[in-house]
Amino acid sequence: MKNKNFNNSRRNFFRTASGAIILGASATTLVGCGSSSSDNDDGDTGDNTPLLTPKVKQLSGRYIGAQTIYFEDVPENVEIRYTLDRFEPSRSDKLYNPAEGITLTESKTICARAFRDEEESEMVVHNYLVKTEEEPLFRMIAMSDTEFRNLYEPGVVTGWNSHFDVLQHYMPNPDLIINAGDLIADNDKTTGWTHSLLRNVFEQNMNRVGMIDTQVLLARGNHDAYTMDMVNNYPKSWFPIEDESENGGFYHTMVKNIHVIGYDSNLSNTHEAQNSFVEQALQDIKNSADYNGEPIIVQAHHPLPGGVCGGAWNGGNSIIRDILSKHPEVIHFSGHSHYPLTDDRSIFQDTFTHVNCASPSTYNWLDGSGGIHKDDHLRGYNYHPIWSLLLVEIYEDRVEFDRIAMAADPYFMVDVGRPDADYSDNELSPLSFRSAGALLGEAWTFQYRNEGLQQTVELDKYNQARLDVFKNTKFPFEHNINLTASDGVARLWFNNVRGHITAPQMYYIRVSKVNSEGNEGDRVFAQSILSDTQFVGTRQRFEGVPLHTNNTNLEYGVEYYLVLNPQDSASNWHDDSGVHAKFTLEGLEQGEFEVVLGGIAAATEA
């Protein structure tokens, strides 16, 4: 038995009366190989027949047990190529066999494209959440940093409608939604009233998709104005604090049989009332006759020190961390860093479990790079507009976390070919919705029982040793680099990193002059470009990246030194993963350059 399904393609969506985005269908026809269009009913597969996008028989959604996915009515002279790693399919990717289909034994995103001779179709994306027959005891959605601005910015209402449409298909009746702070985007404590707008959007969408009995619980972030702004604009059940002063902000409640503790990480480490409250609440839970070792949910805005990646730079509450360390059943959810869920360092286990909720608004780059090259996707901001969140299921002996991409904020997106478009709720870039519902990596899972967390060998990846592997990763960079130049402009071509335990979030590019010793000398410029792994349909190759900025142009008669390194959002990289090359503009115009260091050809984890 399966829940409702949805289909996600790059350009294929329409708006319902409610303003929701329905993915994978138009108002009149379904798009895909074997569509209902009468033009193709005769089975003609001649060269004049339009090459249609592949159409699956099993639409995206949550399924029970292994699934075999089939495409409908593939003509004999058409090949369908597909990927299972979110990369855009090319002619060298896996070939679909109509007799066998695509068997999925675990959750996957399928990206597919039809090829015929020199033609290729639009890419289609389908997402399959594959679960066992066992029903979870508790379902919850974890998010943070919604940073709701107002109802009038382009795409805000439509984007949130799309989010809840996706959630309805994957987890239609969650027991709980937690939002771990920075609910709104108030930088100077003057727009606390916008909490009411977020409440309205949540209530309207929850009613629309049937989440009538779902509990919502909130934590206060550093952009949420004052505690009283939250008290005045949300139902008491959403923010059930007892002390409504600025020194309050902490609570303990139950949802079904799961205990939830919320605290205000804006308060200082030495806030005795809050620290004592959290410590006493945990003791009361453990001493309760009704407690049977279930996970204990704790949420706050700031990550704790020494926890998930991105937590070190914001402080966190070290005293509460010490308190939680005595309770291995705790799962601590936090936000603030906007760190991407594509990185496995968003979960960490030592004496308890730390989890990054990510952000359904945007995430930014922790290295503070100001020179990020936006290519043709983004409007000119130094952060990435992909929304994402976690689906959490608690079973009798384990907890499972599914990382889900949502839509991208249309306000920050630029449709290719229309860089000056002024998008509004009635004019949206299809690229904004291409990633909605996609899976951002394998599920995280850990086991628990009355004794607390019981890690297995397989789950050692969530401990410090695994964290160090990611931090010290050497990306398998089979770059196939090329450099060209024309009219005095040098351009860079290279393959994206693929097939590694984690994906780079960006590429760092540095161009310097070669010094008298033949080594890298004075820097000319440096910038970072997005790796595109945050989008579904990740590009396999970067083509023609210009090696200049608005203020810097390369000169003839000068020898330059290029450094290209894949890196993560925290600016971790290794020189021996990168590519170093020497070139001149004159040489590039003749197709000549020298690779000094060529990256790592074979996949490796460390």
Coordinates of C-alpha atoms in Angstrom, one line a residue:
M1 CA 0.0 0.0 0.0
K2 CA 1.3 3.5 -0.8
N3 CA 0.5 7.0 -0.1
K4 CA -0.3 9.6 -2.7
N5 CA 2.3 10.3 -5.3
F6 CA 3.6 13.3 -7.2
N7 CA 5.7 13.7 -10.3
N8 CA 8.5 16.3 -10.5
S9 CA 9.9 17.6 -13.8
R10 CA 11.8 20.8 -14.7
R11 CA 9.1 22.7 -16.6
N12 CA 6.0 20.7 -16.0
F13 CA 3.7 22.2 -13.3
F14 CA 0.5 24.1 -12.9
R15 CA -1.2 26.0 -10.2
T16 CA -4.4 24.9 -8.4
A17 CA -7.1 27.2 -7.2
S18 CA -5.3 27.2 -3.8
G19 CA -2.1 28.4 -5.4
A20 CA -0.4 25.1 -4.8
I21 CA 2.1 23.7 -7.3
I22 CA 1.3 20.3 -8.7
L23 CA 4.4 18.8 -10.1
G24 CA 4.6 16.6 -13.2
A25 CA 1.3 17.5 -14.8
S26 CA -0.1 20.2 -17.0
A27 CA -3.6 21.5 -16.8
T28 CA -4.7 19.3 -19.7
T29 CA -2.2 16.5 -20.4
L30 CA 0.5 14.4 -18.8
V31 CA 3.9 14.8 -20.3
G32 CA 6.2 11.8 -20.9
C33 CA 6.8 9.0 -23.3
G34 CA 3.5 7.4 -24.2
S35 CA 1.5 10.4 -23.2
S36 CA -2.2 10.7 -24.1
S37 CA -1.5 13.0 -26.9
S38 CA -3.3 11.8 -30.0
D39 CA -0.4 12.7 -32.2
N40 CA 1.5 9.7 -30.9
D41 CA -1.2 7.1 -30.7
D42 CA -0.3 5.5 -34.0
G43 CA 3.1 4.4 -32.7
D44 CA 5.0 6.2 -35.4
T45 CA 8.7 6.4 -34.3
G46 CA 10.0 8.2 -37.4
D47 CA 12.4 11.0 -37.2
N48 CA 9.6 13.6 -37.4
T49 CA 8.0 12.3 -34.2
P50 CA 8.6 14.7 -31.3
L51 CA 11.0 13.2 -28.7
L52 CA 8.9 13.2 -25.5
T53 CA 10.1 13.2 -22.0
P54 CA 10.1 9.7 -20.3
K55 CA 6.9 9.0 -18.4
V56 CA 6.9 6.5 -15.5
K57 CA 4.1 4.2 -14.4
Q58 CA 4.7 4.6 -10.7
L59 CA 4.7 8.3 -9.7
S60 CA 6.9 9.7 -6.9
G61 CA 5.9 9.1 -3.3
R62 CA 6.2 6.8 -0.2
Y63 CA 6.1 3.1 -1.0
I64 CA 6.2 -0.1 1.1
G65 CA 8.8 -2.6 0.0
A66 CA 11.1 -2.8 -3.0
Q67 CA 9.7 -1.2 -6.1
T68 CA 10.5 -1.8 -9.8
I69 CA 10.0 1.4 -11.8
Y70 CA 8.9 1.2 -15.5
F71 CA 8.7 3.8 -18.2
E72 CA 5.7 3.7 -20.5
D73 CA 5.8 2.9 -24.2
V74 CA 9.5 3.5 -25.1
P75 CA 9.9 3.5 -28.9
E76 CA 12.5 1.2 -30.3
N77 CA 14.7 4.0 -31.6
V78 CA 14.7 5.8 -28.3
E79 CA 17.1 5.2 -25.4
I80 CA 16.3 6.3 -21.8
R81 CA 19.3 7.0 -19.7
Y82 CA 19.0 7.5 -16.0
T83 CA 20.9 8.3 -12.8
L84 CA 20.3 7.4 -9.1
D85 CA 22.6 10.1 -7.6
R86 CA 20.7 13.2 -8.6
F87 CA 23.0 14.0 -11.5
E88 CA 21.6 15.0 -14.8
P89 CA 21.7 11.9 -17.1
S90 CA 24.0 11.9 -20.1
R91 CA 24.5 9.4 -23.0
S92 CA 27.0 7.5 -20.9
D93 CA 24.8 6.9 -17.9
K94 CA 22.8 3.7 -17.1
L95 CA 20.6 2.5 -20.0
Y96 CA 17.0 1.6 -19.1
N97 CA 16.0 -1.9 -20.0
P98 CA 12.2 -2.1 -20.5
A99 CA 12.2 -5.8 -19.7
E100 CA 13.8 -5.3 -16.3
G101 CA 12.8 -1.9 -15.2
I102 CA 14.7 -0.1 -12.4
T103 CA 14.5 -2.0 -9.1
L104 CA 14.8 0.1 -5.9
T105 CA 15.4 -1.6 -2.6
E106 CA 16.0 1.7 -0.9
S107 CA 14.9 5.3 -1.2
K108 CA 16.2 6.9 -4.4
T109 CA 15.8 9.8 -6.8
I110 CA 15.6 8.9 -10.5
C111 CA 16.7 11.4 -13.0
A112 CA 15.9 10.3 -16.6
R113 CA 16.2 11.6 -20.1
A114 CA 15.3 10.2 -23.5
F115 CA 17.9 10.1 -26.3
R116 CA 17.4 9.6 -30.1
D117 CA 20.2 10.1 -32.5
E118 CA 21.5 13.6 -31.8
E119 CA 18.3 14.6 -29.9
E120 CA 17.7 14.6 -26.2
S121 CA 14.5 15.3 -24.2
E122 CA 14.0 17.3 -21.1
M123 CA 15.0 15.6 -17.9
V124 CA 12.4 14.2 -15.6
V125 CA 12.8 13.6 -11.8
H126 CA 10.9 11.1 -9.7
N127 CA 11.5 10.4 -6.0
Y128 CA 10.7 7.2 -4.2
L129 CA 10.8 6.8 -0.4
V130 CA 11.0 3.1 0.1
K131 CA 10.0 1.8 3.6
T132 CA 9.3 -1.5 5.3
E133 CA 5.8 -2.7 6.2
E134 CA 6.4 -1.8 9.8
E135 CA 4.5 1.2 10.9
P136 CA 6.4 3.9 12.8
L137 CA 5.3 4.7 16.3
F138 CA 5.8 8.4 15.8
R139 CA 6.3 10.6 12.8
M140 CA 7.7 14.1 12.8
I141 CA 8.9 16.9 10.5
A142 CA 12.0 18.8 11.6
M143 CA 12.8 22.2 10.1
S144 CA 14.5 25.4 11.2
D145 CA 15.4 28.9 9.9
T146 CA 12.1 29.4 7.9
E147 CA 13.0 33.1 8.1
F148 CA 9.5 34.1 6.9
R149 CA 9.6 37.6 5.6
N150 CA 6.2 38.7 4.4
L151 CA 3.3 37.6 2.2
Y152 CA 4.2 40.1 -0.6
E153 CA 7.6 39.0 -1.7
P154 CA 7.5 37.0 -4.9
G155 CA 7.0 33.2 -4.4
V156 CA 6.6 33.2 -0.6
V157 CA 3.0 31.9 -0.5
T158 CA 3.4 29.6 -3.6
G159 CA 6.7 28.2 -2.2
W160 CA 5.1 27.3 1.2
N161 CA 2.1 25.7 -0.6
S162 CA 4.5 23.6 -2.6
H163 CA 6.3 22.5 0.6
F164 CA 3.1 21.2 2.2
D165 CA 2.1 19.5 -1.0
V166 CA 5.4 17.6 -0.9
L167 CA 4.9 16.8 2.8
Q168 CA 1.4 15.5 2.1
H169 CA 2.8 12.9 -0.2
Y170 CA 5.6 11.7 2.0
M171 CA 4.2 12.1 5.5
P172 CA 0.5 13.1 5.3
N173 CA -0.3 12.8 9.0
P174 CA 2.7 13.6 11.1
D175 CA 2.4 13.7 14.8
L176 CA 4.6 16.7 15.2
I177 CA 6.3 19.5 13.3
I178 CA 9.2 21.2 15.0
N179 CA 10.7 24.5 13.9
A180 CA 13.9 25.2 15.7
G181 CA 14.0 28.9 15.5
D182 CA 14.6 31.9 13.2
L183 CA 11.0 31.5 12.3
I184 CA 11.0 35.0 10.9
A185 CA 13.8 37.3 9.5
D186 CA 13.8 40.1 12.1
N187 CA 17.4 41.5 12.3
D188 CA 16.6 44.4 14.5
K189 CA 13.6 43.3 16.6
T190 CA 11.1 45.6 14.9
T191 CA 9.0 43.2 12.8
G192 CA 7.8 40.7 15.4
W193 CA 4.3 41.0 14.0
T194 CA 5.4 38.8 11.0
H195 CA 5.1 35.8 13.3
S196 CA 1.4 36.1 12.7
L197 CA 1.9 35.7 8.9
L198 CA 3.9 32.5 9.4
R199 CA 1.2 31.2 11.7
N200 CA -1.4 31.9 9.1
V201 CA 0.6 30.2 6.3
F202 CA 1.1 27.1 8.5
E203 CA -2.5 26.9 9.7
Q204 CA -4.0 27.4 6.2
N205 CA -1.7 24.8 4.6
M206 CA -2.1 22.3 7.4
N207 CA -5.9 22.5 7.1
R208 CA -5.6 22.3 3.3
V209 CA -3.6 19.1 3.3
G210 CA -5.4 17.5 6.2
M211 CA -2.8 17.8 9.0
I212 CA -5.6 18.5 11.4
D213 CA -4.2 16.7 14.4
T214 CA -0.6 17.6 13.9
Q215 CA 1.1 19.3 16.8
V216 CA 3.5 22.2 16.1
L217 CA 6.3 23.1 18.6
L218 CA 8.7 26.1 18.2
A219 CA 12.0 27.3 19.5
R220 CA 13.1 31.0 19.5
G221 CA 16.0 32.0 17.3
N222 CA 18.2 35.1 17.1
H223 CA 16.0 36.6 14.3
D224 CA 12.7 36.0 16.1
A225 CA 12.5 39.4 17.8
Y226 CA 11.3 39.1 21.4
T227 CA 9.8 36.2 23.4
M228 CA 6.6 38.1 23.8
D229 CA 6.3 38.5 20.0
M230 CA 6.1 34.7 19.8
V231 CA 3.7 34.4 22.8
N232 CA 1.4 37.0 21.3
N233 CA 1.3 35.5 17.7
Y234 CA 1.2 31.7 18.2
P235 CA -1.2 29.4 19.9
K236 CA -0.1 28.5 23.5
S237 CA 0.2 24.9 22.4
W238 CA 2.9 25.8 19.8
F239 CA 5.1 27.6 22.3
P240 CA 4.0 26.2 25.7
I241 CA 6.4 28.2 27.9
E242 CA 5.5 28.9 31.5
D243 CA 7.7 32.0 32.0
E244 CA 6.6 34.5 29.3
S245 CA 9.4 37.0 30.1
E246 CA 12.6 37.4 28.0
N247 CA 14.2 35.0 30.6
G248 CA 11.7 32.3 29.7
G249 CA 11.5 30.5 26.4
F250 CA 11.8 26.9 27.7
Y251 CA 9.3 24.1 28.1
H252 CA 8.6 20.4 28.5
T253 CA 5.6 18.7 26.9
M254 CA 4.5 15.4 25.4
V255 CA 3.2 14.5 22.0
K256 CA 1.7 11.0 22.1
N257 CA 4.3 9.1 24.1
I258 CA 7.3 11.2 23.0
H259 CA 8.8 13.8 25.4
V260 CA 9.8 17.1 23.9
I261 CA 11.9 19.8 25.5
G262 CA 12.5 23.2 24.0
Y263 CA 14.9 25.8 25.3
D264 CA 16.0 29.3 24.3
S265 CA 19.7 29.1 23.1
N266 CA 19.8 33.0 23.0
L267 CA 20.0 32.9 26.8
S268 CA 23.5 32.7 28.2
N269 CA 25.3 29.5 29.3
T270 CA 25.0 30.6 32.9
H271 CA 21.2 31.1 32.8
E272 CA 20.6 29.0 35.9
A273 CA 16.8 28.8 35.6
Q274 CA 16.9 27.4 32.1
N275 CA 19.8 25.0 32.7
S276 CA 18.1 23.7 35.9
F277 CA 14.8 23.3 34.1
V278 CA 16.3 21.2 31.3
E279 CA 18.2 19.1 33.8
Q280 CA 15.1 18.5 36.0
A281 CA 12.9 17.8 33.0
L282 CA 15.2 15.0 31.9
Q283 CA 15.4 13.5 35.4
D284 CA 11.6 13.6 35.6
I285 CA 11.3 11.8 32.3
K286 CA 13.7 9.1 33.3
N287 CA 12.0 8.6 36.7
S288 CA 8.5 8.4 35.2
A289 CA 6.9 5.0 35.4
D290 CA 5.5 5.4 31.9
Y291 CA 8.9 6.0 30.3
N292 CA 10.2 3.0 28.3
G293 CA 13.4 4.3 26.8
E294 CA 11.9 6.1 23.8
P295 CA 14.0 8.9 22.2
I296 CA 13.7 12.3 23.9
I297 CA 13.4 15.2 21.5
V298 CA 15.2 18.4 22.5
Q299 CA 15.1 21.4 20.2
A300 CA 16.9 24.8 20.3
H301 CA 18.1 27.2 17.6
H302 CA 21.9 27.1 18.0
P303 CA 23.9 23.9 17.6
L304 CA 25.8 22.7 20.6
P305 CA 29.6 23.0 20.7
G306 CA 31.3 20.0 19.3
G307 CA 28.2 18.7 17.5
V308 CA 27.1 19.0 13.9
C309 CA 29.3 20.8 11.4
G310 CA 28.7 24.5 11.6
G311 CA 28.1 24.4 15.4
A312 CA 31.6 25.6 16.4
W313 CA 31.3 29.2 15.2
N314 CA 28.1 30.2 17.0
G315 CA 28.8 29.4 20.7
G316 CA 25.9 27.2 21.7
N317 CA 25.3 26.2 25.4
S318 CA 28.1 24.2 26.8
I319 CA 26.4 23.6 30.1
I320 CA 23.3 22.2 28.5
R321 CA 25.5 20.0 26.4
D322 CA 27.0 18.6 29.5
I323 CA 23.5 18.0 30.9
L324 CA 22.4 16.2 27.8
S325 CA 25.5 14.1 27.7
K326 CA 24.1 12.0 30.6
H327 CA 21.1 11.0 28.5
P328 CA 21.9 9.0 25.4
E329 CA 18.2 8.8 24.4
V330 CA 18.3 12.5 23.6
I331 CA 18.1 13.7 20.0
H332 CA 19.0 17.4 19.9
F333 CA 17.6 19.3 16.9
S334 CA 19.1 22.7 15.9
G335 CA 19.4 25.1 13.1
H336 CA 21.1 28.5 12.8
S337 CA 24.0 27.4 10.6
H338 CA 21.9 26.9 7.4
Y339 CA 24.3 24.0 6.8
P340 CA 23.2 21.8 3.9
L341 CA 21.7 18.3 4.5
T342 CA 23.6 17.0 1.5
D343 CA 26.6 16.9 3.9
D344 CA 26.6 13.9 6.3
R345 CA 28.1 16.0 9.0
S346 CA 24.6 17.3 9.6
I347 CA 24.3 14.4 12.0
F348 CA 26.7 13.5 14.8
Q349 CA 26.7 11.1 17.7
D350 CA 28.9 11.0 20.8
T351 CA 27.0 10.6 24.2
F352 CA 23.8 11.6 22.4
T353 CA 22.6 12.5 18.9
H354 CA 23.0 16.0 17.4
V355 CA 21.0 16.7 14.2
N356 CA 21.0 19.8 12.0
C357 CA 17.4 20.6 10.8
A358 CA 18.8 22.5 7.8
S359 CA 16.6 25.4 6.5
P360 CA 13.5 25.7 4.4
S361 CA 14.6 29.2 3.5
T362 CA 18.3 29.4 2.3
Y363 CA 21.7 28.2 3.4
N364 CA 24.8 30.3 3.2
W365 CA 28.5 29.6 3.0
L366 CA 30.3 29.3 6.3
D367 CA 33.6 30.5 5.0
G368 CA 32.1 33.9 4.2
S369 CA 33.3 34.0 0.7
G370 CA 32.2 37.2 -1.0
G371 CA 33.2 36.3 -4.5
I372 CA 30.9 33.4 -5.2
H373 CA 30.1 33.1 -8.9
K374 CA 26.4 32.7 -9.3
D375 CA 26.4 31.5 -13.0
D376 CA 22.9 31.7 -14.5
H377 CA 20.8 30.3 -11.6
L378 CA 20.9 32.9 -8.8
R379 CA 20.1 36.5 -8.6
G380 CA 23.3 37.7 -7.0
Y381 CA 23.3 36.5 -3.4
N382 CA 26.1 34.7 -1.5
Y383 CA 23.8 31.9 -0.3
H384 CA 21.8 29.1 -1.9
P385 CA 18.0 29.2 -2.0
I386 CA 17.2 25.5 -1.8
W387 CA 14.7 24.7 1.0
S388 CA 15.2 21.4 2.8
L389 CA 14.0 19.6 5.9
L390 CA 14.0 16.2 7.7
L391 CA 11.3 13.5 7.9
V392 CA 11.8 11.6 11.1
E393 CA 10.2 8.3 11.9
I394 CA 10.6 6.6 15.3
Y395 CA 10.1 2.8 15.4
E396 CA 10.1 0.4 18.2
D397 CA 13.9 -0.1 17.9
R398 CA 15.3 2.6 15.7
V399 CA 15.0 6.1 14.4
E400 CA 15.1 7.0 10.6
F401 CA 15.8 10.4 9.1
D402 CA 15.1 11.2 5.5
R403 CA 16.7 14.3 4.0
I404 CA 14.2 16.0 1.7
A405 CA 14.8 18.9 -0.7
M406 CA 12.0 21.3 -1.2
A407 CA 11.4 24.0 -3.7
A408 CA 13.9 26.8 -4.2
D409 CA 12.8 30.3 -3.4
P410 CA 11.6 31.8 -6.7
Y411 CA 12.6 35.2 -5.6
F412 CA 16.3 34.3 -5.7
M413 CA 16.1 32.2 -8.9
V414 CA 16.8 33.3 -12.5
D415 CA 15.3 31.3 -15.3
V416 CA 18.0 30.5 -17.9
G417 CA 17.6 32.9 -20.8
R418 CA 15.6 35.4 -18.8
P419 CA 18.1 37.0 -16.4
D420 CA 16.1 40.2 -16.0
A421 CA 12.8 38.5 -15.3
D422 CA 10.8 39.9 -12.4
Y423 CA 9.2 36.9 -10.9
S424 CA 6.1 37.2 -8.8
D425 CA 3.5 34.7 -7.5
N426 CA 2.1 34.6 -11.0
E427 CA 5.4 34.2 -12.9
L428 CA 7.7 31.6 -11.5
S429 CA 10.9 30.1 -12.7
P430 CA 10.4 26.3 -13.3
L431 CA 13.9 25.8 -12.0
S432 CA 12.6 26.8 -8.6
F433 CA 10.5 23.6 -8.3
R434 CA 12.8 21.1 -10.0
S435 CA 14.2 19.9 -6.7
A436 CA 10.9 19.7 -4.7
G437 CA 10.7 16.3 -3.0
A438 CA 14.1 15.0 -4.0
L439 CA 16.1 12.9 -1.6
L440 CA 19.3 14.5 -0.5
G441 CA 21.3 11.4 0.3
E442 CA 20.8 8.0 2.0
A443 CA 18.7 7.9 5.1
W444 CA 20.3 8.2 8.5
T445 CA 19.4 5.4 10.9
F446 CA 20.3 4.5 14.5
Q447 CA 19.0 1.9 16.9
Y448 CA 17.8 2.4 20.4
R449 CA 16.2 0.5 23.2
N450 CA 15.8 0.8 27.0
E451 CA 19.5 1.1 27.5
G452 CA 19.6 4.1 25.1
L453 CA 21.5 4.3 21.8
Q454 CA 22.9 1.0 20.7
Q455 CA 25.2 1.8 17.8
T456 CA 26.1 -0.9 15.3
V457 CA 29.3 -1.1 13.3
E458 CA 27.4 0.3 10.3
L459 CA 26.4 3.4 12.2
D460 CA 29.9 4.3 13.3
K461 CA 29.8 6.9 10.5
Y462 CA 27.9 9.3 12.8
N463 CA 30.8 9.4 15.4
Q464 CA 33.9 11.6 15.6
A465 CA 36.0 9.2 13.4
R466 CA 33.4 9.5 10.6
L467 CA 33.3 13.3 11.1
D468 CA 37.0 13.4 10.7
V469 CA 36.8 11.5 7.4
F470 CA 34.5 14.1 6.0
K471 CA 36.6 17.0 7.3
N472 CA 39.7 15.5 5.8
T473 CA 38.2 14.2 2.6
K474 CA 40.1 14.1 -0.6
F475 CA 37.6 14.3 -3.4
P476 CA 38.0 11.9 -6.2
F477 CA 38.4 14.6 -8.8
E478 CA 38.5 13.1 -12.3
H479 CA 38.5 16.6 -13.6
N480 CA 39.2 16.3 -17.4
I481 CA 40.2 19.9 -17.3
N482 CA 40.4 22.1 -20.3
L483 CA 41.3 25.8 -20.7
T484 CA 40.4 28.0 -23.6
A485 CA 40.7 31.7 -24.5
S486 CA 39.2 34.0 -27.1
D487 CA 39.1 37.8 -27.3
G488 CA 41.3 38.0 -24.2
V489 CA 39.0 36.0 -22.0
A490 CA 40.2 32.7 -20.5
R491 CA 37.6 30.0 -19.7
L492 CA 37.7 26.9 -17.6
W493 CA 36.1 23.5 -18.3
F494 CA 36.0 20.6 -15.8
N495 CA 34.0 17.6 -14.6
N496 CA 32.0 17.8 -11.4
V497 CA 33.0 15.4 -8.5
R498 CA 30.8 12.4 -8.6
G499 CA 30.6 9.0 -6.8
H500 CA 32.0 10.1 -3.4
I501 CA 30.7 9.7 0.1
T502 CA 30.0 13.4 0.2
A503 CA 29.6 16.0 -2.5
P504 CA 31.6 19.3 -2.7
Q505 CA 29.4 22.3 -2.1
M506 CA 31.5 24.6 -4.3
Y507 CA 34.7 24.9 -6.2
Y508 CA 37.4 27.4 -5.2
I509 CA 39.2 29.0 -8.1
R510 CA 42.4 31.0 -7.7
V511 CA 44.5 32.6 -10.4
S512 CA 47.9 34.1 -9.7
K513 CA 51.0 35.2 -11.6
V514 CA 53.8 32.7 -12.0
N515 CA 56.9 34.0 -10.1
S516 CA 60.5 34.0 -11.1
E517 CA 61.0 30.5 -9.5
G518 CA 58.2 29.1 -11.7
N519 CA 55.8 28.8 -8.8
E520 CA 52.5 30.5 -7.7
G521 CA 53.2 34.2 -7.1
D522 CA 51.0 37.3 -6.6
R523 CA 47.3 36.5 -6.6
V524 CA 45.2 38.1 -9.4
F525 CA 41.8 37.0 -8.2
A526 CA 39.9 34.2 -6.3
Q527 CA 36.3 33.2 -6.3
S528 CA 34.1 30.2 -5.6
I529 CA 31.4 28.7 -7.8
L530 CA 28.5 26.6 -6.8
S531 CA 28.9 22.9 -7.4
D532 CA 25.3 22.5 -8.4
T533 CA 24.9 19.4 -6.2
Q534 CA 22.2 21.3 -4.3
F535 CA 20.0 21.1 -7.3
V536 CA 18.4 17.9 -8.6
G537 CA 19.8 17.3 -12.1
T538 CA 23.3 18.2 -11.0
R539 CA 25.5 19.1 -13.9
Q540 CA 28.2 16.6 -14.8
R541 CA 30.5 19.2 -16.3
F542 CA 31.2 22.9 -15.9
E543 CA 31.7 24.5 -19.3
G544 CA 33.2 27.9 -20.0
V545 CA 33.6 29.3 -16.5
P546 CA 35.2 32.8 -17.1
L547 CA 38.5 33.3 -15.3
H548 CA 38.0 37.0 -14.5
T549 CA 35.8 39.2 -12.4
N550 CA 34.2 42.6 -13.1
N551 CA 37.3 44.3 -11.8
T552 CA 40.0 41.9 -13.0
N553 CA 41.0 40.9 -16.5
L554 CA 44.0 38.7 -17.5
E555 CA 46.7 40.2 -19.7
Y556 CA 48.7 38.9 -22.7
G557 CA 52.4 38.3 -22.1
V558 CA 51.9 37.1 -18.6
E559 CA 52.1 33.5 -17.3
Y560 CA 49.4 32.5 -14.9
Y561 CA 49.0 29.8 -12.2
L562 CA 45.5 28.3 -11.8
V563 CA 44.3 26.4 -8.7
L564 CA 40.9 24.6 -8.8
N565 CA 39.8 22.9 -5.6
P566 CA 36.5 21.2 -4.6
Q567 CA 35.5 22.2 -1.1
D568 CA 32.6 22.0 1.3
S569 CA 30.5 24.7 2.9
A570 CA 33.0 25.1 5.7
S571 CA 35.9 25.7 3.3
N572 CA 37.6 22.4 3.9
W573 CA 39.7 21.1 1.0
H574 CA 42.9 19.3 0.2
D575 CA 45.5 20.6 -2.3
D576 CA 46.1 17.1 -3.6
S577 CA 42.4 16.8 -4.5
G578 CA 42.7 19.9 -6.7
V579 CA 44.1 20.8 -10.1
H580 CA 47.0 23.1 -10.6
A581 CA 47.8 24.4 -14.1
K582 CA 50.0 27.0 -15.8
F583 CA 48.9 29.0 -18.9
T584 CA 49.2 32.1 -20.9
L585 CA 46.4 33.7 -23.0
E586 CA 48.5 33.3 -26.1
G587 CA 49.0 29.6 -25.3
L588 CA 45.3 29.0 -24.6
E589 CA 44.4 30.5 -28.0
Q590 CA 46.6 27.8 -29.5
G591 CA 45.1 25.1 -27.2
E592 CA 48.2 24.9 -25.0
F593 CA 48.5 24.8 -21.1
E594 CA 50.3 22.7 -18.5
V595 CA 48.7 20.6 -15.8
V596 CA 51.0 20.7 -12.8
L597 CA 48.9 18.8 -10.3
G598 CA 46.1 16.6 -11.7
G599 CA 43.7 15.7 -8.8
I600 CA 42.8 12.2 -7.7
A601 CA 41.7 9.8 -10.4
A602 CA 40.3 7.0 -8.2
A603 CA 37.5 7.3 -5.6
T604 CA 38.7 7.4 -2.1
E605 CA 37.3 8.2 1.3
A606 CA 40.4 9.7 3.0

